[in-house]
Short mmCIF file of C-alpha atoms and ligand atoms in Angstrom, two decimals:
data_model
loop_
_atom_site.label_atom_id
_atom_site.label_comp_id
_atom_site.label_asym_id
_atom_site.label_seq_id
_atom_site.Cartn_x
_atom_site.Cartn_y
_atom_site.Cartn_z
CA MET A 1 -33.64 -51.04 99.55
CA GLU A 2 -33.32 -47.64 101.56
CA LYS A 3 -29.98 -48.49 102.71
CA LYS A 4 -28.90 -49.45 98.96
CA LEU A 5 -30.23 -46.22 97.57
CA LEU A 6 -28.08 -44.60 100.35
CA LEU A 7 -24.85 -46.41 99.72
CA ILE A 8 -25.27 -45.83 95.94
CA THR A 9 -25.99 -42.30 96.41
CA VAL A 10 -22.87 -41.86 98.69
CA SER A 11 -20.51 -43.59 96.43
CA ILE A 12 -21.72 -41.50 93.50
CA ILE A 13 -20.85 -38.20 95.44
CA THR A 14 -17.97 -39.67 96.63
CA ASN A 15 -16.73 -40.66 93.28
CA LEU A 16 -17.73 -36.78 91.92
CA VAL A 17 -15.69 -35.40 94.61
CA PHE A 18 -12.72 -37.58 93.54
CA THR A 19 -13.16 -36.96 89.92
CA ILE A 20 -13.22 -33.16 90.62
CA HIS A 21 -10.39 -33.35 92.69
CA ILE A 22 -8.18 -35.54 90.20
CA LEU A 23 -9.39 -33.02 87.28
CA TYR A 24 -8.37 -30.05 89.35
CA ARG A 25 -5.02 -31.21 90.50
CA ASN A 26 -4.14 -32.25 86.86
CA SER A 27 -5.61 -28.85 85.53
CA THR A 28 -2.19 -26.80 84.08
CA THR A 29 -4.41 -23.40 84.59
CA TRP A 30 -4.92 -23.92 88.44
CA ASN A 31 -2.06 -26.08 89.90
CA PRO A 32 0.10 -23.28 91.27
CA THR A 33 3.31 -25.61 90.31
CA TRP A 34 2.83 -25.19 86.75
CA THR A 35 5.90 -22.84 86.34
CA SER A 36 8.27 -25.58 87.57
CA ARG A 37 9.18 -27.37 84.43
CA ALA A 38 9.59 -24.14 82.44
CA ALA A 39 11.66 -22.82 85.50
CA ILE A 40 13.85 -25.75 85.38
CA GLU A 41 14.26 -25.60 81.76
CA ALA A 42 15.30 -22.27 81.69
CA GLU A 43 17.91 -22.57 84.59
CA ASP A 44 18.95 -25.63 82.69
CA ALA A 45 20.01 -23.63 79.47
CA ALA A 46 21.21 -20.97 81.77
CA SER A 47 23.73 -23.30 83.98
CA VAL A 48 25.46 -24.32 80.47
CA SER A 49 28.62 -22.18 80.61
CA CYS A 50 30.15 -22.38 77.34
CA SER A 51 33.33 -21.04 78.72
CA GLY A 52 32.17 -17.63 78.75
CA HIS A 53 32.29 -17.26 74.77
CA GLY A 54 29.15 -18.54 74.04
CA ARG A 55 25.12 -18.88 75.25
CA ALA A 56 23.19 -22.10 75.35
CA TYR A 57 19.42 -21.09 75.01
CA VAL A 58 15.94 -22.91 75.48
CA ASP A 59 15.15 -22.88 71.90
CA GLY A 60 18.65 -24.30 71.03
CA ILE A 61 19.05 -26.74 68.12
CA GLY A 62 18.45 -29.88 69.72
CA VAL A 63 16.64 -28.96 72.91
CA LEU A 64 12.84 -30.08 71.28
CA GLY A 65 14.52 -33.43 70.65
CA GLY A 66 15.43 -33.74 74.45
CA LYS A 67 18.98 -32.76 74.41
CA GLN A 68 20.96 -30.44 76.64
CA PRO A 69 21.08 -27.16 75.33
CA SER A 70 24.09 -26.75 73.10
CA CYS A 71 26.52 -23.76 73.35
CA GLU A 72 25.94 -21.30 70.32
CA CYS A 73 29.58 -19.85 70.43
CA ASN A 74 30.71 -16.10 70.17
CA ASN A 75 32.21 -15.38 66.96
CA CYS A 76 35.75 -17.10 66.22
CA TYR A 77 35.14 -19.25 69.11
CA THR A 78 34.06 -22.86 68.59
CA GLY A 79 34.19 -26.57 70.10
CA LYS A 80 31.36 -28.04 72.05
CA ASP A 81 32.16 -25.67 75.12
CA CYS A 82 33.19 -22.61 72.87
CA SER A 83 36.66 -23.01 74.35
CA ILE A 84 38.27 -23.17 71.36
CA LEU A 85 39.86 -19.38 69.75
CA LEU A 86 39.91 -19.32 66.03
CA SER A 87 43.29 -18.42 64.81
CA ASP A 88 43.27 -15.90 61.96
CA CYS A 89 39.41 -15.33 62.50
CA PRO A 90 38.30 -11.82 61.06
CA VAL A 91 36.77 -9.37 63.63
CA ASN A 92 32.92 -8.72 63.38
CA ALA A 93 33.03 -4.87 63.90
CA ASN A 94 30.27 -4.30 61.42
CA SER A 95 26.81 -4.74 63.05
CA GLY A 96 25.45 -2.64 65.83
CA ASP A 97 24.50 -5.50 67.95
CA PRO A 98 24.06 -4.17 71.34
CA LEU A 99 25.29 -7.29 73.17
CA PHE A 100 27.77 -4.88 75.70
CA LEU A 101 24.52 -4.94 77.83
CA GLU A 102 24.21 -8.67 78.29
CA PRO A 103 26.44 -8.96 81.42
CA PHE A 104 23.93 -6.72 83.04
CA TRP A 105 20.68 -8.66 81.84
CA MET A 106 22.75 -11.72 83.20
CA ARG A 107 22.89 -10.39 86.59
CA GLN A 108 19.49 -9.18 86.27
CA ALA A 109 18.17 -12.90 85.21
CA GLU A 110 15.79 -13.07 88.25
CA SER A 111 14.22 -9.75 88.21
CA SER A 112 13.89 -9.81 84.15
CA ALA A 113 12.53 -13.30 83.76
CA ALA A 114 8.90 -13.03 82.72
CA LEU A 115 7.28 -16.79 82.22
CA VAL A 116 4.59 -16.98 79.51
CA SER A 117 2.07 -19.74 79.74
CA GLY A 118 0.48 -21.02 76.87
CA TRP A 119 -2.70 -19.27 77.28
CA HIS A 120 -1.02 -16.11 77.54
CA ARG A 121 -2.93 -12.80 75.40
CA MET A 122 -3.86 -15.08 72.84
CA SER A 123 -6.32 -12.68 71.45
CA TYR A 124 -5.67 -10.07 68.96
CA ILE A 125 -6.65 -7.39 71.12
CA TYR A 126 -5.99 -6.13 75.17
CA GLN A 127 -9.16 -5.61 77.12
CA ASP A 128 -9.30 -1.78 75.87
CA GLY A 129 -9.70 -2.95 72.05
CA THR A 130 -6.19 -1.94 71.34
CA TYR A 131 -3.06 -3.47 70.00
CA MET A 132 -1.09 -1.96 72.48
CA SER A 133 -0.40 -2.39 76.40
CA GLU A 134 -1.32 0.11 78.70
CA ALA A 135 0.80 -0.81 81.59
CA LEU A 136 3.89 -0.71 79.02
CA GLU A 137 2.81 2.92 77.63
CA THR A 138 3.12 3.82 81.15
CA VAL A 139 6.46 2.36 82.23
CA ILE A 140 7.60 4.38 78.60
CA ARG A 141 6.54 7.83 79.94
CA LYS A 142 8.28 6.78 83.09
CA LEU A 143 11.25 6.05 81.20
CA HIS A 144 11.57 9.04 79.72
CA SER A 145 10.74 11.00 82.78
CA VAL A 146 13.50 9.71 85.07
CA VAL A 147 16.24 9.80 82.18
CA GLY A 148 14.97 13.21 81.03
CA ASN A 149 15.57 12.21 77.35
CA ALA A 150 12.04 13.02 76.25
CA VAL A 151 8.77 15.05 77.06
CA THR A 152 6.04 13.02 76.48
CA ASP A 153 3.15 15.07 77.53
CA ASN A 154 0.60 16.16 74.90
CA ARG A 155 2.18 13.37 72.80
CA PHE A 156 0.63 9.73 71.44
CA VAL A 157 2.58 6.93 72.31
CA ILE A 158 3.08 4.44 69.30
CA PHE A 159 4.64 1.09 69.28
CA GLY A 160 6.33 -0.78 66.77
CA SER A 161 8.42 -3.98 65.73
CA GLY A 162 11.74 -2.06 66.29
CA SER A 163 11.87 1.60 65.23
CA THR A 164 12.73 -0.13 61.76
CA GLN A 165 8.63 -0.36 61.37
CA LEU A 166 8.09 3.05 62.85
CA LEU A 167 10.42 4.83 60.92
CA ALA A 168 8.76 3.52 57.67
CA ALA A 169 5.29 4.10 59.49
CA ALA A 170 6.42 8.26 60.00
CA VAL A 171 7.72 8.65 56.25
CA HIS A 172 4.36 7.08 55.39
CA ALA A 173 2.23 9.21 57.41
CA LEU A 174 4.34 12.72 56.85
CA SER A 175 4.33 12.09 53.23
CA LEU A 176 0.77 11.53 52.88
CA THR A 177 0.04 15.30 53.66
CA ASN A 178 1.88 16.47 50.79
CA SER A 179 -0.19 18.60 49.66
CA SER A 180 2.39 20.37 47.05
CA SER A 181 2.01 19.97 43.44
CA SER A 182 5.58 20.05 42.77
CA GLY A 183 5.82 15.82 43.30
CA PRO A 184 6.58 13.27 45.45
CA ALA A 185 8.06 14.20 49.22
CA ARG A 186 11.70 14.16 49.13
CA LEU A 187 13.36 12.35 51.84
CA LEU A 188 16.71 14.12 53.29
CA ALA A 189 19.16 13.36 56.00
CA SER A 190 22.57 15.12 56.50
CA VAL A 191 25.52 13.22 55.58
CA PRO A 192 26.83 10.54 57.23
CA TYR A 193 23.39 9.29 57.60
CA TYR A 194 21.80 5.52 58.88
CA ALA A 195 21.48 4.07 55.59
CA MET A 196 18.04 2.47 56.45
CA TYR A 197 16.37 5.74 55.49
CA LYS A 198 17.48 5.45 51.94
CA GLU A 199 17.22 1.68 51.56
CA GLN A 200 13.39 1.81 53.20
CA ALA A 201 12.40 4.88 51.00
CA GLU A 202 13.99 3.25 47.52
CA PHE A 203 12.41 -0.46 48.78
CA PHE A 204 8.84 0.70 49.23
CA ASP A 205 8.87 3.03 45.99
CA SER A 206 6.25 5.23 46.93
CA VAL A 207 4.65 7.55 44.80
CA HIS A 208 4.17 9.76 47.34
CA LEU A 209 8.22 9.70 48.51
CA LYS A 210 11.43 10.18 46.60
CA PHE A 211 14.89 9.65 48.65
CA GLU A 212 16.98 12.87 47.66
CA GLY A 213 20.18 12.40 50.03
CA ASP A 214 22.03 15.01 51.91
CA ALA A 215 19.83 17.87 53.62
CA PHE A 216 23.06 20.10 53.34
CA ALA A 217 23.16 19.84 49.46
CA TRP A 218 19.16 20.35 49.15
CA LYS A 219 19.30 23.30 51.54
CA ASN A 220 21.74 25.07 48.75
CA SER A 221 20.26 23.76 45.80
CA GLU A 222 18.26 25.65 43.70
CA ARG A 223 15.82 22.70 43.90
CA ASN A 224 15.19 24.07 47.78
CA ASP A 225 12.11 25.87 46.56
CA ASN A 226 10.23 26.35 49.88
CA THR A 227 7.04 24.47 48.04
CA THR A 228 8.45 21.13 47.61
CA GLN A 229 7.62 19.22 50.51
CA VAL A 230 10.41 17.52 52.27
CA ILE A 231 10.79 15.25 54.91
CA GLU A 232 14.46 15.17 57.26
CA VAL A 233 15.31 12.69 59.46
CA VAL A 234 17.73 13.51 62.34
CA THR A 235 19.09 11.29 63.94
CA SER A 236 20.64 12.22 67.18
CA PRO A 237 23.36 11.17 68.63
CA ASN A 238 23.96 10.09 64.96
CA ASN A 239 24.91 6.75 63.53
CA PRO A 240 27.65 6.50 62.51
CA ASP A 241 29.23 9.56 64.13
CA GLY A 242 27.57 9.55 67.71
CA LYS A 243 27.38 13.69 67.16
CA LEU A 244 24.05 15.41 68.52
CA LYS A 245 22.67 16.66 65.26
CA ARG A 246 20.10 19.57 65.01
CA ALA A 247 17.50 19.71 61.83
CA VAL A 248 18.92 21.50 59.10
CA LEU A 249 16.35 22.58 57.30
CA ASP A 250 13.01 24.32 58.44
CA GLY A 251 10.18 26.02 56.67
CA PRO A 252 6.58 25.57 56.11
CA ASN A 253 7.36 22.60 53.51
CA VAL A 254 9.68 20.83 56.14
CA LYS A 255 8.77 17.99 58.39
CA THR A 256 10.89 15.88 60.83
CA ILE A 257 11.22 12.64 62.14
CA HIS A 258 13.86 12.64 65.20
CA ASP A 259 15.61 9.22 65.46
CA TYR A 260 16.51 9.45 68.86
CA ALA A 261 17.76 5.22 68.96
CA TYR A 262 21.09 6.56 70.86
CA TYR A 263 19.86 9.29 73.05
CA TRP A 264 20.65 7.23 76.50
CA PRO A 265 23.20 7.99 78.90
CA TYR A 266 25.58 4.99 77.77
CA PHE A 267 26.35 6.90 74.82
CA SER A 268 25.80 10.81 75.13
CA PRO A 269 25.11 13.52 77.65
CA ILE A 270 21.59 13.71 77.85
CA THR A 271 21.77 17.84 77.21
CA VAL A 272 17.80 18.51 77.00
CA PRO A 273 14.61 16.65 77.06
CA ALA A 274 13.70 16.08 73.26
CA ASP A 275 10.79 17.95 72.83
CA GLU A 276 9.28 17.17 69.13
CA ASP A 277 6.73 16.47 67.27
CA LEU A 278 7.76 12.96 65.88
CA SER A 279 10.65 11.22 67.80
CA LEU A 280 11.54 7.54 67.55
CA PHE A 281 13.19 5.60 69.93
CA SER A 282 14.50 1.81 69.91
CA LEU A 283 14.46 -0.80 72.62
CA SER A 284 17.80 -2.29 70.50
CA LYS A 285 19.80 0.59 72.06
CA THR A 286 17.86 1.33 74.90
CA THR A 287 18.29 -2.21 76.92
CA GLY A 288 20.27 -4.04 74.39
CA HIS A 289 17.56 -6.28 73.16
CA ALA A 290 17.51 -6.14 69.42
CA GLY A 291 16.05 -9.44 68.89
CA SER A 292 12.63 -8.62 70.93
CA ARG A 293 11.81 -6.14 67.75
CA PHE A 294 10.55 -3.15 69.81
CA GLY A 295 10.51 0.62 69.04
CA TRP A 296 8.39 3.38 70.15
CA GLY A 297 7.33 6.54 68.93
CA LEU A 298 6.44 10.10 70.78
CA VAL A 299 3.57 11.64 68.24
CA LYS A 300 2.05 15.29 68.47
CA ASP A 301 -0.31 15.22 65.74
CA LYS A 302 -3.18 13.35 65.91
CA THR A 303 -3.44 12.92 62.49
CA VAL A 304 0.21 11.67 61.99
CA TYR A 305 -0.35 9.29 64.69
CA GLU A 306 -3.53 7.59 63.06
CA ASN A 307 -1.72 7.56 59.81
CA MET A 308 1.19 5.48 61.64
CA LYS A 309 -0.95 3.64 63.68
CA ARG A 310 -3.09 2.24 60.34
CA TYR A 311 0.45 1.31 59.01
CA ILE A 312 1.22 -0.91 61.97
CA THR A 313 -2.43 -2.29 61.76
CA LEU A 314 -2.11 -3.23 58.10
CA SER A 315 1.20 -4.44 58.32
CA SER A 316 1.35 -6.50 61.49
CA MET A 317 -1.63 -5.67 63.70
CA GLY A 318 0.56 -4.03 66.05
CA VAL A 319 3.38 -5.63 68.26
CA SER A 320 3.42 -9.32 69.45
CA ARG A 321 1.60 -9.48 72.85
CA THR A 322 4.40 -11.69 74.20
CA THR A 323 7.29 -8.96 73.42
CA GLN A 324 5.18 -6.63 74.78
CA LEU A 325 5.08 -8.42 78.39
CA HIS A 326 9.09 -9.27 78.01
CA VAL A 327 9.56 -5.40 77.57
CA LEU A 328 7.47 -4.44 80.13
CA GLN A 329 9.37 -6.57 82.51
CA LEU A 330 12.42 -5.13 81.17
CA LEU A 331 11.83 -1.62 81.21
CA ASN A 332 10.47 -2.10 84.89
CA VAL A 333 13.99 -3.35 86.02
CA VAL A 334 15.13 -0.21 84.45
CA VAL A 335 12.75 2.54 85.84
CA ARG A 336 12.77 0.63 89.60
CA ASP A 337 15.98 2.76 90.45
CA GLY A 338 15.56 5.31 88.23
CA GLY A 339 18.07 3.68 85.78
CA ASP A 340 21.04 3.68 87.82
CA ASN A 341 22.42 0.48 87.64
CA ILE A 342 21.81 -0.07 84.16
CA PHE A 343 22.81 3.29 82.83
CA HIS A 344 26.04 3.20 85.15
CA PHE A 345 26.81 -0.14 83.90
CA GLY A 346 26.74 0.49 79.92
CA HIS A 347 28.16 3.92 80.51
CA GLU A 348 31.32 2.45 82.17
CA THR A 349 31.68 -0.44 80.17
CA LEU A 350 31.82 2.01 76.86
CA LYS A 351 33.63 4.68 78.70
CA LYS A 352 36.73 1.80 79.35
CA ARG A 353 36.21 0.63 75.58
CA TRP A 354 36.71 4.17 74.30
CA GLU A 355 39.70 4.77 76.66
CA THR A 356 41.45 1.51 74.97
CA LEU A 357 40.59 2.65 71.85
CA ASN A 358 41.93 6.21 72.18
CA LYS A 359 45.04 4.55 73.38
CA VAL A 360 45.60 2.15 71.00
CA LEU A 361 44.68 4.83 67.88
CA SER A 362 47.05 7.70 69.72
CA LEU A 363 49.93 5.74 68.30
CA SER A 364 49.00 6.24 64.68
CA THR A 365 48.83 8.77 62.47
CA ARG A 366 47.60 6.90 59.24
CA PHE A 367 44.00 6.35 61.24
CA SER A 368 42.00 9.18 62.93
CA LEU A 369 38.58 8.94 65.33
CA GLN A 370 35.99 11.48 65.46
CA LYS A 371 36.05 14.59 68.14
CA ILE A 372 33.00 15.28 69.74
CA LYS A 373 33.41 18.34 72.88
CA PRO A 374 32.23 17.10 76.23
CA GLU A 375 28.74 18.15 77.29
CA TYR A 376 26.70 18.48 80.84
CA CYS A 377 24.44 15.39 81.17
CA ASN A 378 21.46 16.29 83.04
CA TYR A 379 21.54 12.60 84.05
CA PHE A 380 24.85 11.93 85.34
CA LYS A 381 24.58 15.70 86.85
CA LYS A 382 28.44 16.52 85.75
CA VAL A 383 30.60 17.47 82.35
CA ARG A 384 31.54 14.05 80.56
CA ASP A 385 32.91 12.56 77.38
CA PHE A 386 30.58 11.14 74.42
CA THR A 387 31.11 7.40 74.25
CA PRO A 388 29.07 6.90 70.99
CA SER A 389 28.05 3.46 69.84
CA TYR A 390 30.52 3.57 66.74
CA ALA A 391 33.87 4.57 65.77
CA TRP A 392 33.80 6.43 62.62
CA VAL A 393 37.38 6.06 61.62
CA LYS A 394 39.21 7.99 58.89
CA CYS A 395 42.02 6.82 56.82
CA GLU A 396 44.33 9.68 56.25
CA ARG A 397 47.05 8.41 54.06
CA PRO A 398 46.09 9.76 50.55
CA GLY A 399 47.09 6.16 49.07
CA ASP A 400 44.54 4.33 51.53
CA ALA A 401 41.64 5.31 49.25
CA ASN A 402 39.33 2.49 50.66
CA CYS A 403 39.46 2.58 54.40
CA TYR A 404 37.08 -0.23 54.75
CA GLU A 405 39.35 -2.33 52.36
CA ILE A 406 42.48 -1.34 54.50
CA PHE A 407 40.73 -2.60 57.65
CA ARG A 408 39.33 -5.73 56.10
CA GLU A 409 42.43 -7.04 54.83
CA ALA A 410 43.82 -6.53 58.38
CA LYS A 411 41.07 -8.68 58.95
CA ILE A 412 38.49 -6.38 60.80
CA THR A 413 35.31 -6.24 59.36
CA GLY A 414 33.75 -2.75 59.50
CA ARG A 415 30.76 -0.79 57.37
CA ASP A 416 32.13 1.33 54.65
CA GLY A 417 31.80 5.20 54.74
CA LYS A 418 29.93 4.87 51.37
CA VAL A 419 27.11 3.08 52.93
CA PHE A 420 26.63 6.48 55.00
CA GLY A 421 26.43 8.50 51.99
CA SER A 422 30.16 9.18 53.03
CA GLU A 423 33.22 8.94 51.43
CA GLU A 424 35.34 6.05 50.94
CA SER A 425 38.24 7.20 53.38
CA PHE A 426 35.76 6.76 56.11
CA VAL A 427 34.84 3.08 57.80
CA ARG A 428 32.55 2.47 60.82
CA LEU A 429 33.80 0.33 63.70
CA SER A 430 31.11 -0.99 65.99
CA LEU A 431 31.84 -0.56 70.11
CA ILE A 432 28.86 -2.26 71.26
CA ARG A 433 29.23 -5.53 70.35
CA SER A 434 30.22 -8.41 73.23
CA GLN A 435 33.58 -7.71 75.03
CA ASP A 436 34.92 -11.03 73.20
CA ASP A 437 34.65 -8.73 69.90
CA PHE A 438 35.91 -6.13 71.31
CA ASP A 439 38.90 -7.63 72.96
CA HIS A 440 39.41 -9.33 69.76
CA LEU A 441 38.93 -5.72 67.67
CA ILE A 442 41.50 -4.02 69.79
CA ASP A 443 43.95 -6.97 69.40
CA MET A 444 43.63 -6.70 65.53
CA LEU A 445 44.12 -2.80 65.77
CA LYS A 446 46.72 -2.95 67.74
CA LYS A 447 48.77 -5.07 64.99
CA LEU A 448 47.30 -2.61 62.47
CA VAL A 449 49.04 0.30 64.37
CA LEU A 450 52.22 -1.73 64.95
CA GLN A 451 52.71 -2.14 61.24
CA GLU A 452 52.88 1.76 61.23
CA GLY A 453 56.16 1.40 62.87
CA VAL A 454 57.61 -1.42 61.24
CA GLU A 455 57.11 0.76 57.76
CA ALA A 456 58.28 3.81 59.31
CA HIS A 457 61.83 2.08 60.27
CA SER A 458 61.61 0.62 56.71
CA ILE A 459 61.85 3.66 55.05
C1 PLP B 501 19.53 5.09 64.00
C2 PLP B 501 19.33 3.88 64.04
N1 PLP B 501 17.79 4.03 63.93
C3 PLP B 501 16.77 3.07 63.94
C4 PLP B 501 17.46 1.61 64.39
C5 PLP B 501 16.98 0.45 64.14
O1 PLP B 501 16.41 0.17 65.21
P1 PLP B 501 15.31 -0.98 65.71
O2 PLP B 501 16.29 -2.08 66.10
O3 PLP B 501 14.87 -0.87 66.99
O4 PLP B 501 14.63 -1.19 64.26
C6 PLP B 501 19.12 1.45 64.18
C7 PLP B 501 19.72 0.11 64.52
O5 PLP B 501 20.91 0.16 64.18
C8 PLP B 501 19.72 2.89 64.30
O6 PLP B 501 20.86 2.69 63.95
#
């Protein structure tokens, strides 16, 4: 009897050990090989070449049905492997999609990869009860210190879903502090300005705020009474013309938002560290990850910061925790070598693009480009040219009243000067898109400029 009991006990213990072992092995949480499947899927997608004119993504159409990721072709390319160039296809030189940095990140595939488990940060909050990753805030402060483009001491850092959300938060926060009796605060920016400022103000239609247009026009008008509260957005380098801008307005009734989306060594000399009350930055133009929707602000005043935070909380409860992990990984790659790799790559790419563009347009008397004097860059430690994101092109012939239309007829889609509060004689052409888009733009521009020669000969 005793022997039987012993046998049963041994059997129970053996079964228990066996079951625990099986459970442990199958547990995705503790099995250290749980990353393999995700890694294989990611590398499968990466191995689809798309003839160099497209990309396959792990979340592409059909992937969930078990199919191989299929190619998503660049503009004007088609076919299963994107090898067919469509003839007569209009060039997209419209949006500022910063794909010029994609080749850099393809080379950094390993260092920039972040693997997200199903249980990654499911909570609304981080351990400290906030919506912001402390590690990410630290790397952002480090990024500014290695680039030398902004002072972060005595500043609150705030995250947003792109600087687009932060812009709305900043305008909201500054318009709340309006103590004047002369109506809503006026939002101003000097022409040419980034259209989003106007569009947001008009769309959100707050009783506290009204978009008033050009800051210079306001300064010289009698409405500039030194009591009406005004908020000036200073975009530096400017979108569309790439110039370093300064505030036009000052005085106790003026508050300023500095939009530094383009204040990175790719686009502009870093002349001084920005040391402003409220500065906004965008990941879209820092690393090129526009699709990740991440931006940040540096804010001096605690009340303004708290009001911006309230806006972010009420509109989205902070930025996706998964995005914050991704951004942390990307910025760690950037700061690891003091930004050497990425800023040299990006700047060299844009320098070559500007050289090519200047060469083509130097043959034209019909079109002219913005001119900006070189300045000393504290990052590259030398005097250098500006290499802005956009060509701000002027149509010089009086007969070419609508420059956007002239380019559209030549199958180049730019952005109308009027969108920036400027004149129809200007068009903006994006130079930071993919290499395919840029090469195509140059081909079409050459044709357009060649026509001038033909026209001159036929006179
Ligand atoms: C001057 C300026 N500010 C802000 C943004 C928006 O950036 P984000 O993608 O971070 O919302 C852009 C985008 O092109 C821009 O040109």
